[in-house]
Coordinates of C-alpha atoms and ligand atoms in Angstrom, one line a residue:
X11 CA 16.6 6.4 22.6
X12 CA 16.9 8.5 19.3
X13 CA 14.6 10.4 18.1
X14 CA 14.2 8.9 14.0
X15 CA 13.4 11.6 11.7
X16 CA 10.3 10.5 9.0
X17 CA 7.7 11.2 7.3
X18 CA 4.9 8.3 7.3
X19 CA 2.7 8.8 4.8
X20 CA 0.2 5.8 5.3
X21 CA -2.0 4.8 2.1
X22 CA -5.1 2.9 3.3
X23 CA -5.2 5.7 6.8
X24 CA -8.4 4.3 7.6
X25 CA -8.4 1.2 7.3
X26 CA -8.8 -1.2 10.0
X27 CA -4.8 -2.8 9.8
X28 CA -3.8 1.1 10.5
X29 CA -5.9 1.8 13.5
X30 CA -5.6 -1.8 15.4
X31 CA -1.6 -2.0 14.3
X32 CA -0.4 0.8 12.6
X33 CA -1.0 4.1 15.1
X34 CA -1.0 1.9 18.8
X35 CA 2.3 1.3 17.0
X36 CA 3.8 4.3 16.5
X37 CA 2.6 5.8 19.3
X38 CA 4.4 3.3 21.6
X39 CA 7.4 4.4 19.8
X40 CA 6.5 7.6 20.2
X41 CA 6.4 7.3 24.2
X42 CA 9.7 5.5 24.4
X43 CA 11.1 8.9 22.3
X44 CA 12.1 6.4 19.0
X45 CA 10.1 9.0 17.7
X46 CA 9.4 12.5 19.1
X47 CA 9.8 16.0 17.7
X48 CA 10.6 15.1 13.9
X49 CA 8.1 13.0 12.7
X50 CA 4.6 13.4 10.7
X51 CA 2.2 11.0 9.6
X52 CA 0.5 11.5 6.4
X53 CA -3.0 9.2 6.3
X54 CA -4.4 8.9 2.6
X55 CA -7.3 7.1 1.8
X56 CA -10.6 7.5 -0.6
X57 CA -13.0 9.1 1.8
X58 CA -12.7 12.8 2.7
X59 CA -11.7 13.5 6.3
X60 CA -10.5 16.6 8.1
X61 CA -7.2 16.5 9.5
X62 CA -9.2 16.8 13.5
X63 CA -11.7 14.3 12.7
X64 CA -8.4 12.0 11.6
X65 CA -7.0 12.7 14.8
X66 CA -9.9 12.2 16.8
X67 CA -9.9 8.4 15.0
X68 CA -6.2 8.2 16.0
X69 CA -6.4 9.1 19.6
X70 CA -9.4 6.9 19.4
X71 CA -7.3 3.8 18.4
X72 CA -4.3 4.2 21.2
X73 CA -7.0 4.2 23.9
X74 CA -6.4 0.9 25.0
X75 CA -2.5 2.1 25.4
X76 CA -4.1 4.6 28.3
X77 CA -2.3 7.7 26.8
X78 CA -2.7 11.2 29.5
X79 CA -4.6 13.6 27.5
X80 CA -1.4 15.4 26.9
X81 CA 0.1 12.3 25.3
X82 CA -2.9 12.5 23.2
X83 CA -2.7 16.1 22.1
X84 CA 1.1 15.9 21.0
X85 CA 1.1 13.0 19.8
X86 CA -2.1 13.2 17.0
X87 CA -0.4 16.8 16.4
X88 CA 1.6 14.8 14.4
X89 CA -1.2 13.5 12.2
X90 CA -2.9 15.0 8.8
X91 CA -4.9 13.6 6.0
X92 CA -5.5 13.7 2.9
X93 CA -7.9 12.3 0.9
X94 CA -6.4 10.1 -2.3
X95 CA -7.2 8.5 -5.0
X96 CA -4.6 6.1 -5.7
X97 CA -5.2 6.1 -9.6
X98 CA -5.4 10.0 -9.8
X99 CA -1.9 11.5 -10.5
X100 CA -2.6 14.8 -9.7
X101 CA -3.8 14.2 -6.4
X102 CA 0.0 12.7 -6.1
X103 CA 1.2 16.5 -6.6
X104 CA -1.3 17.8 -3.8
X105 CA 0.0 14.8 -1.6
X106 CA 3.8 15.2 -2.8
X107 CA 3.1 19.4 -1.7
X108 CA 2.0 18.4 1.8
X109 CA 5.0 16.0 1.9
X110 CA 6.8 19.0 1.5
X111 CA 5.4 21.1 3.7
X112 CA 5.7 19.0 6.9
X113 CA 9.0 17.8 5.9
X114 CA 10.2 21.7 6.2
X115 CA 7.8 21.9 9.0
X116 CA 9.0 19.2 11.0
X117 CA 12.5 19.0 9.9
X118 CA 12.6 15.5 8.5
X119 CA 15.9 16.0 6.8
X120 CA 13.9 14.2 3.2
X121 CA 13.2 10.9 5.1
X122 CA 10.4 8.9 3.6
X123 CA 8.4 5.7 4.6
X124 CA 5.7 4.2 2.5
X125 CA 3.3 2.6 3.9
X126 CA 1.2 0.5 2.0
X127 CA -2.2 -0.9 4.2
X128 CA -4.7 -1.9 1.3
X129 CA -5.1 -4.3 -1.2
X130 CA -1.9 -5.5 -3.1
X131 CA -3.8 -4.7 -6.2
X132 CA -3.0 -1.1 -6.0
X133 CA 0.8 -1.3 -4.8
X134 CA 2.4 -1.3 -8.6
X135 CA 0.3 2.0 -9.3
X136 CA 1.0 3.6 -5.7
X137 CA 4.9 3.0 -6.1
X138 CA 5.0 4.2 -10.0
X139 CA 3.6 7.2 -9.0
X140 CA 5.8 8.2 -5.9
X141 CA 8.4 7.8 -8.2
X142 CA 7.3 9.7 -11.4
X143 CA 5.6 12.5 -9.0
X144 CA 8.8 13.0 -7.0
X145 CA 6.9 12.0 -4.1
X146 CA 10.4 9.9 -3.1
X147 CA 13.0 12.1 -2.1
X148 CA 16.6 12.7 -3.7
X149 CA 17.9 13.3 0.1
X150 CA 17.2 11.1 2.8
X151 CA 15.6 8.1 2.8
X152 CA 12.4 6.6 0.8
X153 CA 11.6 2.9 2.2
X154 CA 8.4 1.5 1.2
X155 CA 6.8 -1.4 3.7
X156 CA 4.0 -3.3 2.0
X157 CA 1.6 -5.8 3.9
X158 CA 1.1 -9.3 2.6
X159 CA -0.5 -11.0 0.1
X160 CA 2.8 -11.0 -2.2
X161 CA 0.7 -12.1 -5.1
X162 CA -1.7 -15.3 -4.9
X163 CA 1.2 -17.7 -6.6
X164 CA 4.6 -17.2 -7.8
X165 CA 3.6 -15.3 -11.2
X166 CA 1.4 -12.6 -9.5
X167 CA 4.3 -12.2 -7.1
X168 CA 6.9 -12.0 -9.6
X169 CA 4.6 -9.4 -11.7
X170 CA 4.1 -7.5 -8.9
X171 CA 7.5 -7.4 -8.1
X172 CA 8.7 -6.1 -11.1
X173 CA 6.0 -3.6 -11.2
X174 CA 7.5 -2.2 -7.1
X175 CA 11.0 -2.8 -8.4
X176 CA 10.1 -0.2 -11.2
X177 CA 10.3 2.4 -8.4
X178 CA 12.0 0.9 -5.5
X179 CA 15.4 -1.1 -5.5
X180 CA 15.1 -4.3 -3.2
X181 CA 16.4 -2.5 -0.3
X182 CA 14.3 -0.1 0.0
X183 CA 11.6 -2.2 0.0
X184 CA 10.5 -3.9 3.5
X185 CA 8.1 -6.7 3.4
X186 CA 6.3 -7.2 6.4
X187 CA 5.5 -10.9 7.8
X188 CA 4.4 -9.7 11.0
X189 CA 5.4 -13.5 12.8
X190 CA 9.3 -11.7 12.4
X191 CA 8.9 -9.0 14.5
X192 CA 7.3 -11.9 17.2
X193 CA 9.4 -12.3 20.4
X194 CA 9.7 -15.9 20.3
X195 CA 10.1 -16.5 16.6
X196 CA 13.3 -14.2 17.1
X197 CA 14.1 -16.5 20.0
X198 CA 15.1 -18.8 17.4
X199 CA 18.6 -18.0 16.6
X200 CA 18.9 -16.8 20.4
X201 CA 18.6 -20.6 21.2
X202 CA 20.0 -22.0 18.1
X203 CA 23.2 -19.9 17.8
X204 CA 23.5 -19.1 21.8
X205 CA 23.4 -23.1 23.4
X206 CA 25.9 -25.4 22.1
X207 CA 24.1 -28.1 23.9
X208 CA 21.5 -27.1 20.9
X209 CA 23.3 -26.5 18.2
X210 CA 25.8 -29.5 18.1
X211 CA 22.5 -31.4 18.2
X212 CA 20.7 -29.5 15.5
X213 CA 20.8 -32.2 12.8
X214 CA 19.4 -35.4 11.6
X215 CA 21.7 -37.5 14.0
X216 CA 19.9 -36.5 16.8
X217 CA 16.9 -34.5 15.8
X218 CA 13.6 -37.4 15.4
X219 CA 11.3 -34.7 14.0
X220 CA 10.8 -30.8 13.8
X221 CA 7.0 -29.9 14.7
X222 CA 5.5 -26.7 13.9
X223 CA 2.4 -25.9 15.5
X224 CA 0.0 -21.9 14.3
X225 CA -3.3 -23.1 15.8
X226 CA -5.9 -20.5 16.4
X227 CA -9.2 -20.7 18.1
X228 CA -10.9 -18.0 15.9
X229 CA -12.5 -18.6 13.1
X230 CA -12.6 -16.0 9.7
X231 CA -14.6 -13.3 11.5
X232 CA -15.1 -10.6 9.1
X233 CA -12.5 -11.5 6.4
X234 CA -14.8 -14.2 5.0
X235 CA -14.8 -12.7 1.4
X236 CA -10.5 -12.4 1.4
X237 CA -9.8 -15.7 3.1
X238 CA -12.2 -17.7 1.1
X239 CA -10.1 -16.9 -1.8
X240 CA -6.7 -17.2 -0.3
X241 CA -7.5 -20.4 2.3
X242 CA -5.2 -21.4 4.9
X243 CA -2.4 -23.3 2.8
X244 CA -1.9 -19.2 1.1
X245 CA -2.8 -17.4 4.1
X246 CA -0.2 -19.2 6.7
X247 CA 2.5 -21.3 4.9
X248 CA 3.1 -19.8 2.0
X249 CA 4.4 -16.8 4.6
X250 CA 4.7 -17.3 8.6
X251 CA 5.1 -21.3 8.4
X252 CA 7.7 -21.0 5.7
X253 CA 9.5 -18.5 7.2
X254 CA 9.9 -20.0 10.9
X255 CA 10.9 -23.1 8.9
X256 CA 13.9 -21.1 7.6
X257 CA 14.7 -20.0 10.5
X258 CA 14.7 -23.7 12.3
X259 CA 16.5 -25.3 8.9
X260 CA 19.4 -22.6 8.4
X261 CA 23.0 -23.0 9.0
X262 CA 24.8 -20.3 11.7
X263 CA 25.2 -17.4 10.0
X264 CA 28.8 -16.1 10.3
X265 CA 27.8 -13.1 12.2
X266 CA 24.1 -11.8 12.7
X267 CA 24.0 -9.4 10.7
X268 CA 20.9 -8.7 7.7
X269 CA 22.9 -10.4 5.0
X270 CA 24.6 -13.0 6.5
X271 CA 21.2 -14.4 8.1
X272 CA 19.5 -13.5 4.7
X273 CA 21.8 -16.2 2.9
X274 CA 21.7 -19.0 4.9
X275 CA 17.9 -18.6 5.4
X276 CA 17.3 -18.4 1.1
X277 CA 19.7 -21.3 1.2
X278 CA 17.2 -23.2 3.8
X279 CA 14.1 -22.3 1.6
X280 CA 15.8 -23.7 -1.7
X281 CA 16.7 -27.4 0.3
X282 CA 12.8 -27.4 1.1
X283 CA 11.9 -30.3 -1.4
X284 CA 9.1 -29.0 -4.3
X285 CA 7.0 -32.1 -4.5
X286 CA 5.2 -33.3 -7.3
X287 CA 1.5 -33.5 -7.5
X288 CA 1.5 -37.3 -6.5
X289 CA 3.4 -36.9 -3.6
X290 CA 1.7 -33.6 -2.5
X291 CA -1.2 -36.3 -2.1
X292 CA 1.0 -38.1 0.5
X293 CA 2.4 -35.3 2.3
X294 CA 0.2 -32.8 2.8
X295 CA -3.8 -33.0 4.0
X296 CA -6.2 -30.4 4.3
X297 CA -9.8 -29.4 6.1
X298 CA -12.3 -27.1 6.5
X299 CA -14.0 -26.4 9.9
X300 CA -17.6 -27.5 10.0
X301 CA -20.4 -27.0 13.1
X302 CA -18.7 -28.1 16.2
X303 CA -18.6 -27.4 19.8
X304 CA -16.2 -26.1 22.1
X305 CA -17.4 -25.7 26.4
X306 CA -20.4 -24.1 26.2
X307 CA -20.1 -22.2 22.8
X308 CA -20.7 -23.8 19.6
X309 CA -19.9 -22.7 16.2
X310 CA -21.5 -22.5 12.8
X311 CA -19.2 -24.1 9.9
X312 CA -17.1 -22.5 7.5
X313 CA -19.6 -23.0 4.7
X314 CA -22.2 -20.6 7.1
X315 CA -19.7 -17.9 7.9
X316 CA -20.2 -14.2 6.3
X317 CA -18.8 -13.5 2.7
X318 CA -18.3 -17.6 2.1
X319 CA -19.5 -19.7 -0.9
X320 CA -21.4 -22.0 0.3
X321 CA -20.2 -24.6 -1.7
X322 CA -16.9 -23.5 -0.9
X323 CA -13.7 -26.2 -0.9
X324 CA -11.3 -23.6 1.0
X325 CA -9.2 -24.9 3.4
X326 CA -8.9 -23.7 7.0
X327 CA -6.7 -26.2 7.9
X328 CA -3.8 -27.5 6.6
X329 CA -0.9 -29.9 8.1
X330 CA 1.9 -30.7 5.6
X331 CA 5.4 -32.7 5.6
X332 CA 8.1 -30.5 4.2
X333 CA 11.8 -32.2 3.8
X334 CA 14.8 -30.7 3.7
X335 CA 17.4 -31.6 1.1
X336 CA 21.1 -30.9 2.8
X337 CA 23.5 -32.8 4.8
X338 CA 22.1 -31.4 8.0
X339 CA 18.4 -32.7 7.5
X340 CA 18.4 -35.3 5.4
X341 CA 15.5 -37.8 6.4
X342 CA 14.3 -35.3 9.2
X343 CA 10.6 -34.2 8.9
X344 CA 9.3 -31.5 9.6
X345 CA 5.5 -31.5 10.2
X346 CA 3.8 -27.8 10.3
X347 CA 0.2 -27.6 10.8
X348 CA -2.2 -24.3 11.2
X349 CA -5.9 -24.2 11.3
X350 CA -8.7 -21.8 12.0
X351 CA -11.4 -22.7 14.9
X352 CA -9.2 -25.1 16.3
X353 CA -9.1 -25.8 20.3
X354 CA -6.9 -23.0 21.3
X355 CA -5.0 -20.3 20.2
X356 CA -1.4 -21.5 20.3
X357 CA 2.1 -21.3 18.5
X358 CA 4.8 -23.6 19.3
X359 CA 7.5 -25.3 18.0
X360 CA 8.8 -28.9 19.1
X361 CA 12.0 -30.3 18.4
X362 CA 11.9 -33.9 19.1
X363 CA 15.4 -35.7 19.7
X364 CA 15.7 -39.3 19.0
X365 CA 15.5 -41.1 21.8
X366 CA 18.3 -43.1 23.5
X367 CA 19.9 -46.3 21.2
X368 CA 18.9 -48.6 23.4
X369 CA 16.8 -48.9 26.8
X370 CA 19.2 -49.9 29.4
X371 CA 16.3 -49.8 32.2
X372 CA 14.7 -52.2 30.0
X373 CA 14.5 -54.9 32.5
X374 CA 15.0 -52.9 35.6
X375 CA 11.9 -50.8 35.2
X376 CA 7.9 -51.7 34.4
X377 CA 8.4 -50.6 31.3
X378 CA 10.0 -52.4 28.6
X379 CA 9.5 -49.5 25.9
X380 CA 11.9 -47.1 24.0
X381 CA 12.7 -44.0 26.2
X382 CA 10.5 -41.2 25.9
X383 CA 12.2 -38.5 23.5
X384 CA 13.5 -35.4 24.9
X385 CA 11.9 -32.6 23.4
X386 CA 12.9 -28.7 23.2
X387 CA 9.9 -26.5 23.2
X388 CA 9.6 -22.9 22.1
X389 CA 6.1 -21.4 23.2
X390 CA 5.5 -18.5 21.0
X391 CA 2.2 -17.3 22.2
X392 CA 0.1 -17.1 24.0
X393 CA 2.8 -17.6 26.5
X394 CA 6.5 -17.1 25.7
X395 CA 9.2 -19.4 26.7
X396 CA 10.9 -22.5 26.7
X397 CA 10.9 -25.8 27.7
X398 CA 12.8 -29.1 27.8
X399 CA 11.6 -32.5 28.5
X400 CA 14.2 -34.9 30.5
X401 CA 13.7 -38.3 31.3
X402 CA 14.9 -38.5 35.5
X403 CA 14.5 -41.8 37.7
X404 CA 11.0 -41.7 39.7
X405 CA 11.7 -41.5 43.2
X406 CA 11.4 -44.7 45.2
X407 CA 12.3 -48.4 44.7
X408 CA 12.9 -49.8 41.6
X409 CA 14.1 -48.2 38.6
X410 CA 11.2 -46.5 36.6
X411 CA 12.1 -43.6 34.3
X412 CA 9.5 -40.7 34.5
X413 CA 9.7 -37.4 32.5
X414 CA 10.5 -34.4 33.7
X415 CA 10.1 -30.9 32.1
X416 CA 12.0 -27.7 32.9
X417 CA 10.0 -25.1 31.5
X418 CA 10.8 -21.4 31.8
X419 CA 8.1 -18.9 30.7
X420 CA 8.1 -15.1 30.2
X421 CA 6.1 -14.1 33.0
X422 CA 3.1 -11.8 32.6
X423 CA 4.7 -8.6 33.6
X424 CA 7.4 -8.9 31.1
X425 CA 5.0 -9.4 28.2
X426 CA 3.0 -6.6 29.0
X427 CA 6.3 -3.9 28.5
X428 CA 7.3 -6.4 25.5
X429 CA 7.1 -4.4 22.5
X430 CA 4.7 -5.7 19.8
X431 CA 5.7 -7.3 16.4
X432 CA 4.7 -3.9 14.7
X433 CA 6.1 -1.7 16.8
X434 CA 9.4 -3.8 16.3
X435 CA 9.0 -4.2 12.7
X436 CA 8.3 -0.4 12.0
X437 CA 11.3 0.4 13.9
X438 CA 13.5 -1.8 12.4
X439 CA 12.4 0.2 8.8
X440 CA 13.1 3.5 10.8
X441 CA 16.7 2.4 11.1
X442 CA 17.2 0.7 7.2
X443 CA 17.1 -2.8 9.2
X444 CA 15.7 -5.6 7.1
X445 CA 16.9 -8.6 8.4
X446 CA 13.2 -9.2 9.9
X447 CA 11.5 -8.8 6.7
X448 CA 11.1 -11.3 3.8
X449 CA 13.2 -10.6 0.8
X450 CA 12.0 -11.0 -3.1
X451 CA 14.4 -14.4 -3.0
X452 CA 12.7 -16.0 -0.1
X453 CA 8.7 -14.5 -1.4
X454 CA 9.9 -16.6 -4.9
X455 CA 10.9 -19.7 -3.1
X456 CA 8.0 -20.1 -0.6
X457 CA 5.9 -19.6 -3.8
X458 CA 7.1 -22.2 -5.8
X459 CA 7.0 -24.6 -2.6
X460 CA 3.1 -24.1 -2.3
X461 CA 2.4 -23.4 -5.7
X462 CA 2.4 -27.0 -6.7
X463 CA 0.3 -28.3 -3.6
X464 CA -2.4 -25.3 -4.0
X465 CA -2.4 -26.7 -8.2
X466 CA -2.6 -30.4 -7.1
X467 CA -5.8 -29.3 -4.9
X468 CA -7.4 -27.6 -7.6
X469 CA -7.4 -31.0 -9.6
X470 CA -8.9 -32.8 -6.7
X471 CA -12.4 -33.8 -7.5
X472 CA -13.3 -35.2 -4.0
X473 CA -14.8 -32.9 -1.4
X474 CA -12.5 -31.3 1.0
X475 CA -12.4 -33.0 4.8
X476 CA -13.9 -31.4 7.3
X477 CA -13.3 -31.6 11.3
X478 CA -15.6 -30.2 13.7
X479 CA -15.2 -26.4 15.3
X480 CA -13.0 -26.8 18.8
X481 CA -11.3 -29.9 17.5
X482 CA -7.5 -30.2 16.3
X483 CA -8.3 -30.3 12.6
X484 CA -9.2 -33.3 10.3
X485 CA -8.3 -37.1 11.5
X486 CA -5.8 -36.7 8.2
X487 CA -3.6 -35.0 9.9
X488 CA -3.3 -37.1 12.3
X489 CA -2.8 -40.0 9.9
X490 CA 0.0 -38.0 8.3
X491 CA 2.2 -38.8 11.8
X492 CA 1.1 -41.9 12.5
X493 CA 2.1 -43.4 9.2
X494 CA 5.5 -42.3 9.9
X495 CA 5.4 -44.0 13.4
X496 CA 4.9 -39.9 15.1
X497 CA 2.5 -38.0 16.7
X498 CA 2.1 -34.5 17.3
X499 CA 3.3 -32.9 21.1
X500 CA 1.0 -30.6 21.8
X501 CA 1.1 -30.1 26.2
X502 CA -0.2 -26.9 28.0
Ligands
BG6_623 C1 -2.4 -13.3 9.4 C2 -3.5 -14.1 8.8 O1 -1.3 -13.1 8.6 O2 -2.0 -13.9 10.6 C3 -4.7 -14.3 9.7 O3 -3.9 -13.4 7.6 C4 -4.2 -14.9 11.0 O4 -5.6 -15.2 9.1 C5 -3.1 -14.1 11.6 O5 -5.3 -14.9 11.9 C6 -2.5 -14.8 12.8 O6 -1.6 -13.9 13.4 P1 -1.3 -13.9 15.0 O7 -0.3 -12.9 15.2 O8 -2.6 -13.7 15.7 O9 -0.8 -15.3 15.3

């Protein structure tokens, strides 16, 4: 592998996105040589650290990675801080000097990467002043990666687009959705774009329903006080949900390359139909977790947890059926649904095929019903594969028809040496890649799609629905299928 030359200079350094992601990251890259000899890490934040005690909280954070204690030494050589005041800008001329220093140091031939791990509400200031304090280089490269939020609605984003593009043209600028850099969610073109038997089926002739599935078991945790103002509708679909959508919904792109996939999936995102308020009402439900139980555990609500109001009408849950306006999926829904304290953690996607015109076995067999659907699976995690559900003859006398399912996972040793969606991601900026990151285009579109629902909501005088902790989310969502004559797949 080659050894990328950069300078990271991480704002937020001590945050708690930069020790669980950000260093385990780089320093898997850093063992598989993608970096090695040419690269320094800047970490900024408020507090004042010593460059050792910031390496002591770096090698601290890769433990889990079981680095040798020389693995440790080189590696957090790497590492300095420097404490930073974001709105200060002559502390941008003490942190542009260092810059300096360790690009001559380390050779880093002017290469720049941005990193931006703290709350959006600084990224306009941050990114005017690497510009105006020459912080960004006139050689090499100067990329800047910023974490979600992108705004709270499409007029935040669009403001705080204007305020990045001030100092950064669009491709410099990588926008993280971490679901992207996921195995399985780039699986999706692999099994689009790679199987005819797929693809020449991939449309409303033949497709019943599209099923998206982001459960997760947890509930807020800590980030009470964020996610009580963002809720699950901003938190999930406004980003990962829309975003795999686009990736189901596109048309082939020519060749894979960043721009070809980037058109056809803003194409996708502008056929997603922008409801009005009344039929927000019909087409997309939401919920809030209360008490429940799950085994043995049980779990306090929503209203109970850290940093919540407790009159609080944020959603945990939502489910939602988006429809996609083009030749190719006219008619087909697709139902997406993500919720906090749910049964499991799982992601998954299920493409239901309509099932056969008629039932020929109809008499022959015990059962008189339509065929069970055949349905393509795509298990994104916990576990990583495929699988496909077949209808087959049940062996013996008669003629009963009885389901079979091929299913192929990743086993366990080839997730462990997978690489993880940051380490991917962070690479991919290393090498000017950006097809895995969300352009301005798509940010705008997804915005406008949710805008309207979270607006609707904020009308609604009615309490929110609640389901119980350890369930599947509010009966609603069920409802939402079953008045269409569907259900939700969900198998282990
Ligand atoms: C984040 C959300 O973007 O994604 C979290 O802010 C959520 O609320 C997380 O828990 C889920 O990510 P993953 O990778 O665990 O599925």
């Amino acid at each position: 592998s080659q050894d990328n030359k950069a300078l990271f200079i991480i704002f937020g350094g001590t945050g708690d996105l930069a020790k669980r992601k950000l260093y385990p990251s780089l320093f898997r890259l850093f063992r598989k040589g993608n970096i090695n000899k040419h690269f320094a890490v800047i970490g900024t934040a408020r507090r004042e650290w010593s460059d050792d005690y910031f390496r002591e909280i770096v090698a601290e954070s890769i433990e889990s990675l079981q680095p040798t204690q020389q693995e440790i030494t080189d590696f957090t050589s790497h590492f300095y801080y420097q404490a930073h005041n974001v709105n200060d800008t002559a502390e941008y001329q003490v942190l542009g000097d260092l810059a300096n220093r360790l690009d001559e140091e380390y050779q880093l031939d002017g290469n720049r990467l941005f990193y931006l791990a703290m709350a959006p509400r600084f990224f306009g200031t941050i990114s005017k002043h690497i510009k105006s304090e020459k912080i960004m280089t006139e050689n090499g490269f100067s990329r800047l990666i910023i974490e979600k939020p992108f705004g709270t609605d499409y007029e935040t984003a669009e403001l705080l687009n204007n305020e990045i593009g001030a100092a950064f043209k669009e491709e410099q600028i990588f926008r993280i959705d971490h679901y992207l850099g996921k195995e399985m969610v780039q699986n999706i073109s692999a099994v689009r774009f790679g199987n005819n038997i797929f693809e020449s089926l991939w449309n409303h002739k033949y497709i019943e329903s599209v099923q998206i599935t982001l459960a997760e078991s947890l509930g807020v945790e800590e980030r009470g006080g964020y996610y009580d103002q963002s809720g699950a509708l901003k938190d999930m679909v406004q980003n990962h949900i829309l975003q795999v959508v686009s990736l189901l919904a596109m048309e082939p792109p020519t060749i894979f390359s960043e721009e070809a996939i980037r058109t056809e999936k803003i194409n996708a995102l502008k056929a997603v139909r922008v409801y009005d308020e009344k039929e927000v009402l019909h087409a997309v439900v939401r919920g809030q977790y209360a008490e429940g139980k799950l085994g043995d555990n049980s779990f306090a609500s929503y209203k109970d947890e850290p940093g919540v109001e407790e009159n609080s009408q944020t959603e945990t849950f939502v489910a939602a059926k988006f429809m996609i306006d083009n030749f190719r999926w006219a008619g087909v829904p697709f139902y997406v649904r993500t919720g906090k304290r749910l049964t499991e953690k799982g992601t998954r996607i299920n493409i239901v095929f309509k099932s056969t015109p008629i039932n020929v076995f109809r008499e022959a067999s015990n059962d008189p019903a339509d065929l069970p659907e055949n349905i393509l699976t795509i298990y994104i995690q916990p576990t990583e594969g495929f699988s496909l559900t077949l209808n087959g003859k049940e062996i013996g006398d008669g003629f009963n028809i009885d389901p079979v399912k091929l299913d192929y996972r990743h086993s366990q040793e080839n997730l462990d040496n997978s690489p993880e969606a940051y380490e991917k991601l962070i690479l991919d900026c290393l090498k000017g890649d950006a097809t895995n990151f969300t352009h301005w285009d798509e940010v705008a579109t997804s915005w406008k799609i949710v805008d309207i629902i979270r607006h609707t909501w904020d009308k609604e005088t009615t309490p929110i629905p609640t389901y119980p902790a350890g369930s599947m989310g509010p009966k609603c969502a069920f409802d939402l299928l079953e008045s269409d004559g569907h259900k939700w797949v969900w198998e282990p």
